[in-house]
Structures are given as C-alpha cells and as structure tokens.
mmCIF file with all atom_site columns, C-alpha atoms and ligand atoms in Angstrom:
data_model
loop_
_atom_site.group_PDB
_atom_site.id
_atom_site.type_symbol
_atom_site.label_atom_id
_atom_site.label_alt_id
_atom_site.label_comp_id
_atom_site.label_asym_id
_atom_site.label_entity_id
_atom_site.label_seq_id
_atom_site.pdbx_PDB_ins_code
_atom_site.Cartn_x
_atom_site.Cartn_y
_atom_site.Cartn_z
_atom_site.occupancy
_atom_site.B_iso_or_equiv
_atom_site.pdbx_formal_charge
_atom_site.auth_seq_id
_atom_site.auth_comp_id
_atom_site.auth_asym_id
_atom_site.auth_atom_id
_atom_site.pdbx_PDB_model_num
ATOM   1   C CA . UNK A 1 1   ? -2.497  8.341   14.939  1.00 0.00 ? 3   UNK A CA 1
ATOM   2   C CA . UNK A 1 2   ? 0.662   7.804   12.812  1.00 0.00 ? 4   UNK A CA 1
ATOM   3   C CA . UNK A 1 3   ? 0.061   5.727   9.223   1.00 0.00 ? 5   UNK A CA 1
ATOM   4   C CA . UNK A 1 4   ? 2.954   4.487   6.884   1.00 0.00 ? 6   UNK A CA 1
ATOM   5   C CA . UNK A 1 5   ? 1.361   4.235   3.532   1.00 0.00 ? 7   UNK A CA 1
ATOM   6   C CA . UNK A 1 6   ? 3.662   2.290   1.278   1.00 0.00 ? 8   UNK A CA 1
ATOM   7   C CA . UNK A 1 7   ? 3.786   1.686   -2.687  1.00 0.00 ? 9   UNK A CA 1
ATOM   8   C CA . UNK A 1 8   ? 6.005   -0.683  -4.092  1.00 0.00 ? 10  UNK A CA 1
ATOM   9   C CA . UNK A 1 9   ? 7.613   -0.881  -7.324  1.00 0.00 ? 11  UNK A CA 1
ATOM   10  C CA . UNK A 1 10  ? 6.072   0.666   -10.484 1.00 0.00 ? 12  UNK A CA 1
ATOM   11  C CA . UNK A 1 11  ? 3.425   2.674   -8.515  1.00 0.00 ? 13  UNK A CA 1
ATOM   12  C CA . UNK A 1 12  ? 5.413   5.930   -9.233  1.00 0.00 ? 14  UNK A CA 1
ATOM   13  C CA . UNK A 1 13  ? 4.523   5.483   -12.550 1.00 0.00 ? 15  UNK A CA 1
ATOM   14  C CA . UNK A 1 14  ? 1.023   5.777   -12.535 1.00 0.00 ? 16  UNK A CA 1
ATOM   15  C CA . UNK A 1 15  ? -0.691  8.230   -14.695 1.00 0.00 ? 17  UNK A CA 1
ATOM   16  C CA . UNK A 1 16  ? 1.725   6.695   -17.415 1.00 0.00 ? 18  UNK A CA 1
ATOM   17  C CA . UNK A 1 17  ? 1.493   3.448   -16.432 1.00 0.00 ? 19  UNK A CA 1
ATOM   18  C CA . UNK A 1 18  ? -1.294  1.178   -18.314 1.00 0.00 ? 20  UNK A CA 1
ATOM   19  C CA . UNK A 1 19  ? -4.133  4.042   -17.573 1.00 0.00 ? 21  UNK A CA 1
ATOM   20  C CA . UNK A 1 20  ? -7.007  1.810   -19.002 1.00 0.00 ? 22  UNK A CA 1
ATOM   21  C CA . UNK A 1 21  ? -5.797  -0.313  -15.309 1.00 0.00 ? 23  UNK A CA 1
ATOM   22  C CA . UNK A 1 22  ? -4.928  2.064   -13.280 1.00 0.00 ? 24  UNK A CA 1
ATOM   23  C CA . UNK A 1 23  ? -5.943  5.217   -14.405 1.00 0.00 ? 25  UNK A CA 1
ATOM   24  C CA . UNK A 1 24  ? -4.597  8.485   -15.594 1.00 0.00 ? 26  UNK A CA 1
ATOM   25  C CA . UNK A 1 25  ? -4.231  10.144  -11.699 1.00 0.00 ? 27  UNK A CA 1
ATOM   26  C CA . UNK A 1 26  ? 0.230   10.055  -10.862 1.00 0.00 ? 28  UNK A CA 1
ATOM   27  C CA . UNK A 1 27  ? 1.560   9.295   -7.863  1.00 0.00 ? 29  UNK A CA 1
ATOM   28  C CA . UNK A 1 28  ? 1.957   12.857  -6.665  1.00 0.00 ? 30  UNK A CA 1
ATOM   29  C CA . UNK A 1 29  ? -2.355  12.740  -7.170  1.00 0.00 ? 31  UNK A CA 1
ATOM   30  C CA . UNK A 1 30  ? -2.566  10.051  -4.488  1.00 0.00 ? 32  UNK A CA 1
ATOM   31  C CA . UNK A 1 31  ? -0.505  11.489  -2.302  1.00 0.00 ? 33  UNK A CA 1
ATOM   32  C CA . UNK A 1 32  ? -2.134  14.821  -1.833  1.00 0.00 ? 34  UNK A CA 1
ATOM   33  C CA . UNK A 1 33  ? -5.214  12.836  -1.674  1.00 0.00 ? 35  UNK A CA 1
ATOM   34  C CA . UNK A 1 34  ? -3.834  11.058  0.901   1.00 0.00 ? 36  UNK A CA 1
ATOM   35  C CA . UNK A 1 35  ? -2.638  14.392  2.761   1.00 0.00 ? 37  UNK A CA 1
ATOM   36  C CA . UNK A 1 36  ? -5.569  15.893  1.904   1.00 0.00 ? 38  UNK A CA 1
ATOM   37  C CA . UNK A 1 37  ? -7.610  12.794  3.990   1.00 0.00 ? 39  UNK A CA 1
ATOM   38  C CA . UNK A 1 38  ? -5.260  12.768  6.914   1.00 0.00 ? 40  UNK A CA 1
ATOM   39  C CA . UNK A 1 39  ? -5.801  16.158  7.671   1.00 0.00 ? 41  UNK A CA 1
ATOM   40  C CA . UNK A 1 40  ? -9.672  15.594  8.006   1.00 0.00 ? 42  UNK A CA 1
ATOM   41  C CA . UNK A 1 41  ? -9.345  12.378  9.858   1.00 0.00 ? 43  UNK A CA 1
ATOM   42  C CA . UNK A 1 42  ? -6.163  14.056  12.649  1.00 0.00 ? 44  UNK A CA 1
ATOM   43  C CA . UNK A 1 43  ? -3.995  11.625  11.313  1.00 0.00 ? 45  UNK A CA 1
ATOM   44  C CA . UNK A 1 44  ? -0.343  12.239  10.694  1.00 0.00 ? 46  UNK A CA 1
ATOM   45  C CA . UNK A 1 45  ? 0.380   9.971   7.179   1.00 0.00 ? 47  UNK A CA 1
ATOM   46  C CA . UNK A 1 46  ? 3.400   9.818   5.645   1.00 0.00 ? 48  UNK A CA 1
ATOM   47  C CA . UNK A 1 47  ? 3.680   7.999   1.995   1.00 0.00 ? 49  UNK A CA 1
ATOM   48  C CA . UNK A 1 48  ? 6.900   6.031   0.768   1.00 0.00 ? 50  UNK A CA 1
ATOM   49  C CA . UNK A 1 49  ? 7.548   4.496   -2.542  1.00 0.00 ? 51  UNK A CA 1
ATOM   50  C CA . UNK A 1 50  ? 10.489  2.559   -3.345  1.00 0.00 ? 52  UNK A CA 1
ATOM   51  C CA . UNK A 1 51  ? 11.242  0.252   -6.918  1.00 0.00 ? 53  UNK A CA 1
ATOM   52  C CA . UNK A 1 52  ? 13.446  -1.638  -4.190  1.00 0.00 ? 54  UNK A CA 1
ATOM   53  C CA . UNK A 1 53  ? 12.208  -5.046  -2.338  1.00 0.00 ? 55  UNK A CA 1
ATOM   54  C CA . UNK A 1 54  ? 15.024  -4.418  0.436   1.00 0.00 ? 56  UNK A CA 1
ATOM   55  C CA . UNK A 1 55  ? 14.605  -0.670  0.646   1.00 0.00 ? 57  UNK A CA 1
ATOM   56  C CA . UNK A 1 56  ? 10.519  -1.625  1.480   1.00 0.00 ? 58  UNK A CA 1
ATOM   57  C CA . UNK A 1 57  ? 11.569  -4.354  4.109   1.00 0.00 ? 59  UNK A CA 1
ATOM   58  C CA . UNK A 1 58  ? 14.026  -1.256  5.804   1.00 0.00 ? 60  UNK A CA 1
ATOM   59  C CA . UNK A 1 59  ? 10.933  1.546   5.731   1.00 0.00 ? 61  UNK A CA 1
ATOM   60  C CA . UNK A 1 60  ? 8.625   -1.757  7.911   1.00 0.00 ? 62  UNK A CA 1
ATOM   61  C CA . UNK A 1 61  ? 11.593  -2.231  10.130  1.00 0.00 ? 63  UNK A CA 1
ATOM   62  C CA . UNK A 1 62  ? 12.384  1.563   10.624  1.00 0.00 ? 64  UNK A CA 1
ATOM   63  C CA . UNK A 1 63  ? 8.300   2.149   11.225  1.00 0.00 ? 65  UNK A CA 1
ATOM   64  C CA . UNK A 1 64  ? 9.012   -0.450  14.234  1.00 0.00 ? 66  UNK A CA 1
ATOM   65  C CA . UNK A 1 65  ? 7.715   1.889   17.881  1.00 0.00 ? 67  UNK A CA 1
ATOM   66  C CA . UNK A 1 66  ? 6.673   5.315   15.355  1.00 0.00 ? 68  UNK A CA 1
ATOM   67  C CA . UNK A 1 67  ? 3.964   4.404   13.691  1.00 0.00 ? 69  UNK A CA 1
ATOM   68  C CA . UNK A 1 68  ? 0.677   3.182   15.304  1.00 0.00 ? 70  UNK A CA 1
ATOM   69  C CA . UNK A 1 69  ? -0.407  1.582   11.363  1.00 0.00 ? 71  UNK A CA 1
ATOM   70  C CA . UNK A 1 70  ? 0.691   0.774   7.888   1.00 0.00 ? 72  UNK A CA 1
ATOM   71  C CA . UNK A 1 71  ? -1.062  0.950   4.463   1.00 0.00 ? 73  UNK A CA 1
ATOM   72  C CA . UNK A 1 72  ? 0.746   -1.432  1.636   1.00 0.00 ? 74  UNK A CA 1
ATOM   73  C CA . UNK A 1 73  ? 0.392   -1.594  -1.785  1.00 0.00 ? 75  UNK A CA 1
ATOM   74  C CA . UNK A 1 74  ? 3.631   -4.074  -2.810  1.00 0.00 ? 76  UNK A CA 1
ATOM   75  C CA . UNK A 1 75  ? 2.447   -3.571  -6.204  1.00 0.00 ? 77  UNK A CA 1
ATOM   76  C CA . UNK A 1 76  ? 3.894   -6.737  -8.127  1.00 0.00 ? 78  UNK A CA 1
ATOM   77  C CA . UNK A 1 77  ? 6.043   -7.661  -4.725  1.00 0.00 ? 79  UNK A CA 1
ATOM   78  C CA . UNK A 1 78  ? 2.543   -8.773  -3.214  1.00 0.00 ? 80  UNK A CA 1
ATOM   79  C CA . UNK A 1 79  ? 2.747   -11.931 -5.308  1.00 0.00 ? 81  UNK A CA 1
ATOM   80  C CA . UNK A 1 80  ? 6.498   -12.521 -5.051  1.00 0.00 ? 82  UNK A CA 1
ATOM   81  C CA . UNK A 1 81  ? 8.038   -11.225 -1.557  1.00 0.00 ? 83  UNK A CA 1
ATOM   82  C CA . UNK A 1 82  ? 8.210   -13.145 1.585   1.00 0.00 ? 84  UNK A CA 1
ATOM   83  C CA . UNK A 1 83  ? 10.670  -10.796 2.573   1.00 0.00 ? 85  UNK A CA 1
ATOM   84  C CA . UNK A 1 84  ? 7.677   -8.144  2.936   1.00 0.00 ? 86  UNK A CA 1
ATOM   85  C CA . UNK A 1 85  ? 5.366   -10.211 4.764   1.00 0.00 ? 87  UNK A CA 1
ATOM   86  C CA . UNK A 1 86  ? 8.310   -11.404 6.724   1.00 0.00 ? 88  UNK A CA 1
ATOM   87  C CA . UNK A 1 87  ? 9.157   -7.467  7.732   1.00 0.00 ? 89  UNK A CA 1
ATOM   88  C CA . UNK A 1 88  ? 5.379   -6.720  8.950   1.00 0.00 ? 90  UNK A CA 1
ATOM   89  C CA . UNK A 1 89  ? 5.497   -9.511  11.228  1.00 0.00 ? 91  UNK A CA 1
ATOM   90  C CA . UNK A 1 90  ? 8.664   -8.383  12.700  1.00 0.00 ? 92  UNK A CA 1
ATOM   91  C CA . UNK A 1 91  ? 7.262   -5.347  13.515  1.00 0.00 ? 93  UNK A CA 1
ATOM   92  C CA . UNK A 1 92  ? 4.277   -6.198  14.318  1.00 0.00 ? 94  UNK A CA 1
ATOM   93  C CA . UNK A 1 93  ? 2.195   -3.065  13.450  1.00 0.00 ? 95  UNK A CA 1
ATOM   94  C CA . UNK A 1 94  ? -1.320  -3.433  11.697  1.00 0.00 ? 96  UNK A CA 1
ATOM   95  C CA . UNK A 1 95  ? -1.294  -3.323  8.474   1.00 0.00 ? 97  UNK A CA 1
ATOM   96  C CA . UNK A 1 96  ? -4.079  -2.956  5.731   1.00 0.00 ? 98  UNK A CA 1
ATOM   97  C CA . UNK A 1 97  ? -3.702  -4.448  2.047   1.00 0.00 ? 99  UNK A CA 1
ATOM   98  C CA . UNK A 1 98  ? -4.523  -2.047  -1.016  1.00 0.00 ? 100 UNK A CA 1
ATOM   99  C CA . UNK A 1 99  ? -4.557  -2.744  -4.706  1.00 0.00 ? 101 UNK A CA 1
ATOM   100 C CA . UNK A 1 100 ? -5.958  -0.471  -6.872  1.00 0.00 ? 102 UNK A CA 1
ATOM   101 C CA . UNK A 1 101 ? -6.837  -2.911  -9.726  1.00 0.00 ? 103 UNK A CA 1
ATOM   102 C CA . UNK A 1 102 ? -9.398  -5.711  -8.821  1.00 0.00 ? 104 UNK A CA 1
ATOM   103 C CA . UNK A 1 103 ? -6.300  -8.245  -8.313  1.00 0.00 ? 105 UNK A CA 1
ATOM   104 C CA . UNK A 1 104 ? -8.168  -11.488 -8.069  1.00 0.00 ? 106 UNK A CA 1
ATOM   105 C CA . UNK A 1 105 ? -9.940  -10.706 -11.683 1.00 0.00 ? 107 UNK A CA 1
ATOM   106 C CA . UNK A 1 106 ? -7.083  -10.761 -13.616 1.00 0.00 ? 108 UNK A CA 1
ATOM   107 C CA . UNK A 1 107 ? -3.984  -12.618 -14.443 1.00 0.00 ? 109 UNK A CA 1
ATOM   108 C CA . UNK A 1 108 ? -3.644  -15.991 -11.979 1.00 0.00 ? 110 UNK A CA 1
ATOM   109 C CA . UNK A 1 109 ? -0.626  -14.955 -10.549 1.00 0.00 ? 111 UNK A CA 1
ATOM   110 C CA . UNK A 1 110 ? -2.225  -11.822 -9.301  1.00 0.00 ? 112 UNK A CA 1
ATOM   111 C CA . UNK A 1 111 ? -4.716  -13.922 -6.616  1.00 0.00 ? 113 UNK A CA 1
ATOM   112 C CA . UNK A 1 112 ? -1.624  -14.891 -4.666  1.00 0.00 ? 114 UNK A CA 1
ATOM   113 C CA . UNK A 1 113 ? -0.559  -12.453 -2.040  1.00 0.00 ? 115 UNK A CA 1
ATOM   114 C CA . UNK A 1 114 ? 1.763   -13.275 0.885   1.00 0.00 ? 116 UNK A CA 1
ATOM   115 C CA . UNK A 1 115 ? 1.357   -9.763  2.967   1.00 0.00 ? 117 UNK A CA 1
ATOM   116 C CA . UNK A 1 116 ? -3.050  -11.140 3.387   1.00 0.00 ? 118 UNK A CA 1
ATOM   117 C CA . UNK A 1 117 ? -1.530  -13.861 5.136   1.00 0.00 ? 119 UNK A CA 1
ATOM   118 C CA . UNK A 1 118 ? -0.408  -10.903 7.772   1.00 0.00 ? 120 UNK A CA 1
ATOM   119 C CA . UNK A 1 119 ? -3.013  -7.968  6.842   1.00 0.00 ? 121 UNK A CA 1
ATOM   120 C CA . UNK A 1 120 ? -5.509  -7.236  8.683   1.00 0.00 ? 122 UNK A CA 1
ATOM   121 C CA . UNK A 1 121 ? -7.908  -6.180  6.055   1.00 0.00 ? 123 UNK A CA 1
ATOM   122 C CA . UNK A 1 122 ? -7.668  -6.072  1.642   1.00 0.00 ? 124 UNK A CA 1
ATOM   123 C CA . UNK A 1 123 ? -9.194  -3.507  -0.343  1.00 0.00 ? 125 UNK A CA 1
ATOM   124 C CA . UNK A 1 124 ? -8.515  -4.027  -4.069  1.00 0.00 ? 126 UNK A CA 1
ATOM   125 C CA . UNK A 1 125 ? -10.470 -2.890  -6.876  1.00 0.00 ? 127 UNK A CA 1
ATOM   126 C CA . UNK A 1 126 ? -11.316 0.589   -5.135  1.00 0.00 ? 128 UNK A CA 1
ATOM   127 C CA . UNK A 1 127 ? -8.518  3.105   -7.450  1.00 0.00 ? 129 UNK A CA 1
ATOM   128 C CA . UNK A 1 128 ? -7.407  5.814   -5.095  1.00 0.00 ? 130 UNK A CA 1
ATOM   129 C CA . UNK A 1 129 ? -10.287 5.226   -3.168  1.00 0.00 ? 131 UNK A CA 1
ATOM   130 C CA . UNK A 1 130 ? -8.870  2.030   -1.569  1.00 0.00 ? 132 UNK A CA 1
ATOM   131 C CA . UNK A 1 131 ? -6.091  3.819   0.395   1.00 0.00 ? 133 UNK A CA 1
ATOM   132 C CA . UNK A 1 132 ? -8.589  6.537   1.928   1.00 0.00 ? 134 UNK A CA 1
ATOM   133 C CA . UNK A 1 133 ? -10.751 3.627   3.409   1.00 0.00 ? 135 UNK A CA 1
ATOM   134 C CA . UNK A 1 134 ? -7.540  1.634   4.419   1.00 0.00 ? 136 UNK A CA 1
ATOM   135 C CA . UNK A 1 135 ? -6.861  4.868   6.444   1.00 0.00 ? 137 UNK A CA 1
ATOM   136 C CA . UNK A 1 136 ? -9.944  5.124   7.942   1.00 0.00 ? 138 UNK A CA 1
ATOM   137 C CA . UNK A 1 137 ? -10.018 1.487   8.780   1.00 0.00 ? 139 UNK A CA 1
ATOM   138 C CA . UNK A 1 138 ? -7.456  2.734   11.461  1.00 0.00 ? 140 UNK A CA 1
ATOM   139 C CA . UNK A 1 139 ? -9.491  5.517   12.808  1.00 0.00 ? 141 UNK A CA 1
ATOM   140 C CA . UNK A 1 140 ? -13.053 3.838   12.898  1.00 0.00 ? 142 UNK A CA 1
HETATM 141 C C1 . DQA B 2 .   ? -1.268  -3.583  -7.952  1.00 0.00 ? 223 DQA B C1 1
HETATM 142 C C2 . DQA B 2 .   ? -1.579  -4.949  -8.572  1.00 0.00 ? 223 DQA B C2 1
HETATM 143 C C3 . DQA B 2 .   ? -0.307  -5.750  -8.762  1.00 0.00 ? 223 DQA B C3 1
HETATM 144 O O1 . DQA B 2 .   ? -0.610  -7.015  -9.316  1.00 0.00 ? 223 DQA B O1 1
HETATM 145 C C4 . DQA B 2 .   ? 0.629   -5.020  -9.697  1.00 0.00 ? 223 DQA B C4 1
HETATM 146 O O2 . DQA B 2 .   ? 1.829   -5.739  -9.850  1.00 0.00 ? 223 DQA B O2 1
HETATM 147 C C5 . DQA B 2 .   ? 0.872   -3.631  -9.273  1.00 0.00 ? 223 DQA B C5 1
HETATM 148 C C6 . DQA B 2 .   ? -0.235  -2.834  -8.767  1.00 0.00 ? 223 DQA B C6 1
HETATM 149 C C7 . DQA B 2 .   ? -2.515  -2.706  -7.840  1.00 0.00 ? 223 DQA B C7 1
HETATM 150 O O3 . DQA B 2 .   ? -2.440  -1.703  -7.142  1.00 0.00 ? 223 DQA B O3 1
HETATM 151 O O4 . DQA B 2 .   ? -3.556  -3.005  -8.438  1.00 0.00 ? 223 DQA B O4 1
HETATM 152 O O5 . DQA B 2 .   ? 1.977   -3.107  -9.413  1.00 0.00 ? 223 DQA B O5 1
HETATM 153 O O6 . DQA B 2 .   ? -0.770  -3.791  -6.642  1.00 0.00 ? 223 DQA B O6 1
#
C-alpha cells in the first residue's frame, strides 16, 4: 500500500505558525509521525509540501498508476482551488481530506471545500492525529 500525503501552502510553517491553532509540533514532527505510522501499518508513505497551487496539481498527476491512495491537506487551497479537486479526479485515486483545525468552526470561508466534493472521507479538528487515521482509513 502506497499513500501520497500532501500539505499545501503554509503547512511548513507550523510550529511557528499561529500555535494557539495549530500547535507548536513543525512539519518535520508530522512527518516522522507519519513515517513512524507507516512503518506499523506496512505502508510505504511518502509526504510532499509545496507553497505552489500548480506544483500540488503536478505531485496528483505524477501519483497517477504509483500510488494506491492520497492524504490532502490544501491548507488555505481547500477553499480556493478547483484546480486541486480538478487533479484528483483526473487521477482518480482515493483520496482522504485532513485539516488539522476544526475548519467548519471558524471563519465562513473555511466551511467551503472543493476537494469533499471528490474525498472520500474528512477528518478536521483531529491535530496530527487526523493524518494517522486518514492513513489507516486506507488499510482498514
Ligand atoms: C488548514 C485549515 C485551512 O483553512 C488553512 O488555510 C490551513 C490549514 C488546517 O489544517 O486546519 O492552511 O487546512
């Protein structure tokens, strides 16, 4: 079992990023927790993060017949990019939605997000959490 876990733009900045939100773990913390998980679960996960709308749309297109699932956190790109959701339909691979804020309680332009409309399943509120379950949600 192959999983793409993708974080959009800003999500390399957590640990500095508004902690009282998101918390004071970085990036590099979620992705050895992420490792860390895989290796219990025998899955083979690789993590990208790119600032870039087009370089996220390349990374679902590239995934296309190598990876068996995707975990996506678009960060702010959720609410914005049909280019995204767009990409994952292309390809055609499952996909699972993660936030690690509780989206729908905050600002109103936070409850809209165009990759649900293709995602198979949306975890938000969880922190780190959120992206272990989204992994196991492919290996249950
Ligand atoms: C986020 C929520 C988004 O609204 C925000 O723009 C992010 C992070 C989250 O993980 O809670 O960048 O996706």
């Amino acid at each position: 079992m192959k999983i793409l876990v993708i974080n959009g733009p800003n999500l390399n900045m957590l640990g500095i990023r508004e902690p009282a939100i998101y918390g004071k773990s970085t990036y590099q913390d979620l992705v050895n927790l992420i490792e860390e998980h895989a290796k219990t679960k025998d899955i083979k996960a690789e993590c990208f993060q790119s600032n870039h709308e087009g370089c996220i749309v390349d990374k679902i297109q590239e995934a296309y017949g190598v990876f068996d699932g995707i975990v996506i956190n678009p960060g702010a790109y959720t609410h914005t990019s049909v280019a995204i959701l767009d990409a994952l339909k292309s390809v055609g691979i499952p996909a699972v939605e993660v936030h690690i804020s509780d989206v729908d309680s905050r600002e109103e332009f936070r409850k809209l997000s165009y990759v649900s409309l293709y995602c198979k399943k949306r975890i938000t509120g969880k922190g780190f959490d959120g992206y272990l379950e989204a992994m196991d949600f492919f290996t249950e």
